[in-house]
mmCIF file of C-alpha atoms in Angstrom:
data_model
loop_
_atom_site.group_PDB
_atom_site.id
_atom_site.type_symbol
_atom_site.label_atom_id
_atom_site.label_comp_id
_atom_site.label_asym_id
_atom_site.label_seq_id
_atom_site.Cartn_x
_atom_site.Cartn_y
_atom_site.Cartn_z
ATOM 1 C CA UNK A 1 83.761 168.941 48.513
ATOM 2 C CA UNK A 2 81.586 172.020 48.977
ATOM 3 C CA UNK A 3 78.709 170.337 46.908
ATOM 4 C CA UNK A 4 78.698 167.326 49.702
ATOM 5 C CA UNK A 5 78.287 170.055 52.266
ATOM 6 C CA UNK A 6 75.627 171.199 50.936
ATOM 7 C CA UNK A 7 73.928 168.007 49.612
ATOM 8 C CA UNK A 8 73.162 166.744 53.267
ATOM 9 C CA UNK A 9 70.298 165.272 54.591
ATOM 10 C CA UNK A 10 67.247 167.098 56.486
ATOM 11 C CA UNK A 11 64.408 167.460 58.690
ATOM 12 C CA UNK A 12 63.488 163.719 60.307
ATOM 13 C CA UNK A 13 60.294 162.576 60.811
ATOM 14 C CA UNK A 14 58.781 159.413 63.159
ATOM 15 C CA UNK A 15 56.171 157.871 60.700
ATOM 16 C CA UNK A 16 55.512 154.522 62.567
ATOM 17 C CA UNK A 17 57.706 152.210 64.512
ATOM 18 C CA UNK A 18 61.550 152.435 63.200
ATOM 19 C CA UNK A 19 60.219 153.619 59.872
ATOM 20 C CA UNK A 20 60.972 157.130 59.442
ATOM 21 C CA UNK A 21 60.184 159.703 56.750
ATOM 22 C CA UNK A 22 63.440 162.016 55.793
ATOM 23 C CA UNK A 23 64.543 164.464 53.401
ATOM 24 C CA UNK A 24 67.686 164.763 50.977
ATOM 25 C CA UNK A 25 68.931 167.705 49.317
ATOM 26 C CA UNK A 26 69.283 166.698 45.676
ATOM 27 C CA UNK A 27 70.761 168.375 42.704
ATOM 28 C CA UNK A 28 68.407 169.443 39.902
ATOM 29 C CA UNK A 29 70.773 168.735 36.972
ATOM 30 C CA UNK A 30 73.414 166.172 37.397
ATOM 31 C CA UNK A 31 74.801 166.255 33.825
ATOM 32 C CA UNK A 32 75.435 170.549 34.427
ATOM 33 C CA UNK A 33 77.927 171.691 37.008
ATOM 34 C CA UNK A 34 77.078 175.043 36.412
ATOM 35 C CA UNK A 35 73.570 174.377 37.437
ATOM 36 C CA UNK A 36 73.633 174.134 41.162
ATOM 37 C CA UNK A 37 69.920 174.031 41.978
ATOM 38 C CA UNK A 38 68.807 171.780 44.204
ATOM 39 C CA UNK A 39 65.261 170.383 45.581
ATOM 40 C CA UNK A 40 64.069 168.518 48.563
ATOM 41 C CA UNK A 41 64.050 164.813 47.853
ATOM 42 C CA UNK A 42 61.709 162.630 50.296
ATOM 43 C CA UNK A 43 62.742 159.107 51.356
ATOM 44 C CA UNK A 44 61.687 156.520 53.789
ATOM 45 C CA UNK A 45 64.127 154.389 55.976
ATOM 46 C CA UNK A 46 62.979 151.216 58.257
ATOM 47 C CA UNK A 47 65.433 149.562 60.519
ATOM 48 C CA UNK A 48 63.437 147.627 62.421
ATOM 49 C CA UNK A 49 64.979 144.445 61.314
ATOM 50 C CA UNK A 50 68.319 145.637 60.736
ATOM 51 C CA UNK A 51 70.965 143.993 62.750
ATOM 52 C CA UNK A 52 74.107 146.558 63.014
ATOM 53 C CA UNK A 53 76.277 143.581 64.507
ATOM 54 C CA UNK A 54 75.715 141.189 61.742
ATOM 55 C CA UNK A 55 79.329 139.661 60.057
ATOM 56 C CA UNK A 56 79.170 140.050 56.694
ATOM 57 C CA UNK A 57 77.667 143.702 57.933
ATOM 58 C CA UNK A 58 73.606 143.472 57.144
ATOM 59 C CA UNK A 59 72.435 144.737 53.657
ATOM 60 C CA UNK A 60 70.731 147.781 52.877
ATOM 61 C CA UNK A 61 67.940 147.330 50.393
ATOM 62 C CA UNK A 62 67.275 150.369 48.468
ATOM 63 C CA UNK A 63 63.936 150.343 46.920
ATOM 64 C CA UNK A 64 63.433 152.382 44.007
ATOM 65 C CA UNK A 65 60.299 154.392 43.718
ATOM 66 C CA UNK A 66 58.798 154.904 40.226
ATOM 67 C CA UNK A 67 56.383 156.992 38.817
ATOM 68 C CA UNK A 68 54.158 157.506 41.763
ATOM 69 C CA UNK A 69 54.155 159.023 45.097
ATOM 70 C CA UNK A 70 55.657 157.841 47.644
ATOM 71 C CA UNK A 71 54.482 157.167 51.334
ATOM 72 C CA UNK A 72 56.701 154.641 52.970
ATOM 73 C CA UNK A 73 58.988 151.554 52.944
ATOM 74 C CA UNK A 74 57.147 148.895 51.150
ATOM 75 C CA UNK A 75 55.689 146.031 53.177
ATOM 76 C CA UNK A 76 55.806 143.159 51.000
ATOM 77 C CA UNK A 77 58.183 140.541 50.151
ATOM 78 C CA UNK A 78 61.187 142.988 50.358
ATOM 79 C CA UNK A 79 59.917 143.319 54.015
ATOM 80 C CA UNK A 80 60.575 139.850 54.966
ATOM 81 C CA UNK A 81 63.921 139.781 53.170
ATOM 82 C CA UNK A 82 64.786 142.399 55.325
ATOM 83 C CA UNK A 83 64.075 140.489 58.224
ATOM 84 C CA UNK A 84 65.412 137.440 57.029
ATOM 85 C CA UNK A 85 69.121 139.012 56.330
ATOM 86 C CA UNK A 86 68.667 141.439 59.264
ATOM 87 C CA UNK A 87 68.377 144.344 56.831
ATOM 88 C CA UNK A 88 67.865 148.077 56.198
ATOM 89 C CA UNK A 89 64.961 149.480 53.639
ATOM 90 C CA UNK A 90 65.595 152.314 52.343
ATOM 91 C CA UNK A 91 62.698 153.985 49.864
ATOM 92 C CA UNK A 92 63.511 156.956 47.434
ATOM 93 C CA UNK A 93 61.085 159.044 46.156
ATOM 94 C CA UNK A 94 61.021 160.180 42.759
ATOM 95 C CA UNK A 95 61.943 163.344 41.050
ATOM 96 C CA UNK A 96 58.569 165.134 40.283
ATOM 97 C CA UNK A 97 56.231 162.696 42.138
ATOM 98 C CA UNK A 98 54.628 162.613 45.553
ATOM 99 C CA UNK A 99 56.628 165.403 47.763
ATOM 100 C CA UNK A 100 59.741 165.443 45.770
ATOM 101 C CA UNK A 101 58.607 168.158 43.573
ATOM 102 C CA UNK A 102 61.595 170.556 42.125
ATOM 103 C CA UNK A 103 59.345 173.019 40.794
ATOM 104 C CA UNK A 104 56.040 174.704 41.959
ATOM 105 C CA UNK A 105 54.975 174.336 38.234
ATOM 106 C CA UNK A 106 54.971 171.305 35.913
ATOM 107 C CA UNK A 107 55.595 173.404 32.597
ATOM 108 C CA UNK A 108 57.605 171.884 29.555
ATOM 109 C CA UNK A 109 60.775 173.969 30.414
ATOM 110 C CA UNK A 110 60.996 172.708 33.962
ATOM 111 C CA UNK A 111 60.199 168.865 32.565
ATOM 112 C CA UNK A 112 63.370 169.157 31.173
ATOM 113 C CA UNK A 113 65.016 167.709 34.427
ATOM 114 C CA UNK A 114 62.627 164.945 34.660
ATOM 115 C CA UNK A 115 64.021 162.149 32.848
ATOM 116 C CA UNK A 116 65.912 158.549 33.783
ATOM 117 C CA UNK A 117 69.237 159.683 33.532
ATOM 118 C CA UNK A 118 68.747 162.191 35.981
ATOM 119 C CA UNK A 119 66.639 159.539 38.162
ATOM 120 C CA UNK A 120 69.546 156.960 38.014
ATOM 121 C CA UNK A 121 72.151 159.916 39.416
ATOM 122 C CA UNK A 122 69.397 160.839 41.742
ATOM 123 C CA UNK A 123 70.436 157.457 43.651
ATOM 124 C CA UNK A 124 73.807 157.531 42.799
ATOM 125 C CA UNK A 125 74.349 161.025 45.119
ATOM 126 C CA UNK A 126 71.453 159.844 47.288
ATOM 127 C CA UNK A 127 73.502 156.533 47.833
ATOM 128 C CA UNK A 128 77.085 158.243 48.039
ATOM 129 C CA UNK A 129 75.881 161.473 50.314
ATOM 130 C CA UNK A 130 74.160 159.028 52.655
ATOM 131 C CA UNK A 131 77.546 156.516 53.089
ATOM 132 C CA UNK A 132 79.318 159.494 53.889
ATOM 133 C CA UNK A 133 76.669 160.820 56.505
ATOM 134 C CA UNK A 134 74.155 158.370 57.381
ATOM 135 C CA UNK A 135 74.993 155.050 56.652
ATOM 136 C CA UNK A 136 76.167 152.211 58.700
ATOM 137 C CA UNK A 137 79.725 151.004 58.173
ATOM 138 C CA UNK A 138 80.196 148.756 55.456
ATOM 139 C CA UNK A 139 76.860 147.658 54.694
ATOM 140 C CA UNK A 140 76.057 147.014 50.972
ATOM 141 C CA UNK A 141 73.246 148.193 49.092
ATOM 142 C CA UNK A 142 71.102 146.044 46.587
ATOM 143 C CA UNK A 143 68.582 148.105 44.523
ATOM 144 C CA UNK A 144 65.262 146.671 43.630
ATOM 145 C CA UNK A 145 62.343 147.898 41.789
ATOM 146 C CA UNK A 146 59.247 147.400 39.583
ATOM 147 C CA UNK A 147 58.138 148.086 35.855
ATOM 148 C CA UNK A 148 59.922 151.506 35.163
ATOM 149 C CA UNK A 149 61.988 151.340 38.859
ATOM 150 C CA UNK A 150 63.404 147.928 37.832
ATOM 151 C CA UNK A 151 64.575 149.445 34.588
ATOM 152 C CA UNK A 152 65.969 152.327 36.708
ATOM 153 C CA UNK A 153 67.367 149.366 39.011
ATOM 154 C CA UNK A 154 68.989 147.157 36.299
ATOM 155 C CA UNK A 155 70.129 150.396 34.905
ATOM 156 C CA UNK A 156 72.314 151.535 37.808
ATOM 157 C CA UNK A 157 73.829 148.703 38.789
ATOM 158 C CA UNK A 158 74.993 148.574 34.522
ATOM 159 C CA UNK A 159 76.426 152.446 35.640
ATOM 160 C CA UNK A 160 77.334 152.350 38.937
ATOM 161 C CA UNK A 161 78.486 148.365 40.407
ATOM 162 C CA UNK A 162 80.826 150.335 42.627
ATOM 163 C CA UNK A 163 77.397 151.471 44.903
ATOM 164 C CA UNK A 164 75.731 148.602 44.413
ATOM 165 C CA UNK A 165 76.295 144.740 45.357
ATOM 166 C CA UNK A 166 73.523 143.636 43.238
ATOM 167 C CA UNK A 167 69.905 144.843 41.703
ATOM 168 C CA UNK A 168 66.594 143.199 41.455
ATOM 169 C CA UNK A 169 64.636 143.974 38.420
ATOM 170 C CA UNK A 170 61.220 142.906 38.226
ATOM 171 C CA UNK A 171 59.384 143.405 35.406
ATOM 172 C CA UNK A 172 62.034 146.126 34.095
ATOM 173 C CA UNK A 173 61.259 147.650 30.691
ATOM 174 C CA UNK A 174 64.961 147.962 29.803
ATOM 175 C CA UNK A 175 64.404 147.743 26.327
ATOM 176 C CA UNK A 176 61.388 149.998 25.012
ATOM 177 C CA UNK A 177 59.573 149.516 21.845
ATOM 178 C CA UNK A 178 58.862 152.769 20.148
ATOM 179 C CA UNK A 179 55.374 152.748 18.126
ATOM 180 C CA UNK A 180 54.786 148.851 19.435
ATOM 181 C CA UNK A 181 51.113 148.322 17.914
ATOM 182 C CA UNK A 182 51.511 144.882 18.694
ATOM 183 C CA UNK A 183 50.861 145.513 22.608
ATOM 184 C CA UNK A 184 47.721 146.232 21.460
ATOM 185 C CA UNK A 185 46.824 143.114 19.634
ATOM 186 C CA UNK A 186 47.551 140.312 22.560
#
């Protein structure tokens, strides 16, 4: 209870219509209770098309950032998806990329946080702390990403299909190759 007071969300700010970009307190180790660092976590949220009325209540699509920076919702396919099933996009920046840096410095003993595991609780507290605070009532959340993010997307849904009412995984490396020569030779 006293780590989802102080996991909340912070500081709001208008980056273009209904898009916005925010910030979420994250834990820095999920697997260590002990450790209760934390670091800002950036995310993105357009609700232009969402329709708060809508019976079944209106989707929220999560889109999973990977190994880049960040710097809005994506306006793409999952864009007119959104409008289609008068949905919510929500964007989550990545641990150690774009804004959402834990550490000032990027040496080998504060890489130890970055790593999947830790990505795929990222969203499962981002997910939880923001149906407690933020989100609207009953609306279900579909994950979707790319390359590595659709890995981290088929991934969670395989840990945690009590946040999620589906995943879209496009192009998800969910089973690496280690030492694949072979890539090499296409």
């Amino acid at each position: 209870v006293v780590g989802a007071l102080v996991l909340l969300m912070i500081s709001v700010v208008l980056v273009s219509g209904a898009e916005t970009e925010e910030w979420f307190l994250q834990r820095l180790d999920h697997f260590n209770n002990l450790n209760m660092g934390t670091f800002k976590q950036r995310y993105y949220v357009n609700d232009d098309y969402y329709d708060p009325s809508a019976v079944p209540p209106a989707p929220i699509f999560l889109y999973i950032n990977g190994e880049a920076p960040c710097d809005g919702t994506p306006s793409n396919w999952l864009e007119n998806y959104a409008q289609h099933f008068g949905a919510m996009i929500v964007t989550l920046e990545h641990r150690y990329y774009g804004k959402s840096q834990p550490f000032d410095s990027l040496s080998t003993d504060n890489l130890q946080y970055l790593s999947s595991k830790q990505a795929i609780e990222d969203i499962a507290h981002f997910i939880r702390t923001y149906n407690e605070t933020k989100a609207p009532t009953n609306s279900g959340w579909f994950t979707v990403g790319c390359s590595y993010a659709g890995a981290l997307s088929a991934w969670f849904r395989l840990k945690h299909p009590d946040l999620t009412r589906g995943s879209l995984s496009s192009s998800g490396v969910v089973h690496a190759i280690f030492d694949f020569y072979e890539f090499d030779q296409q």
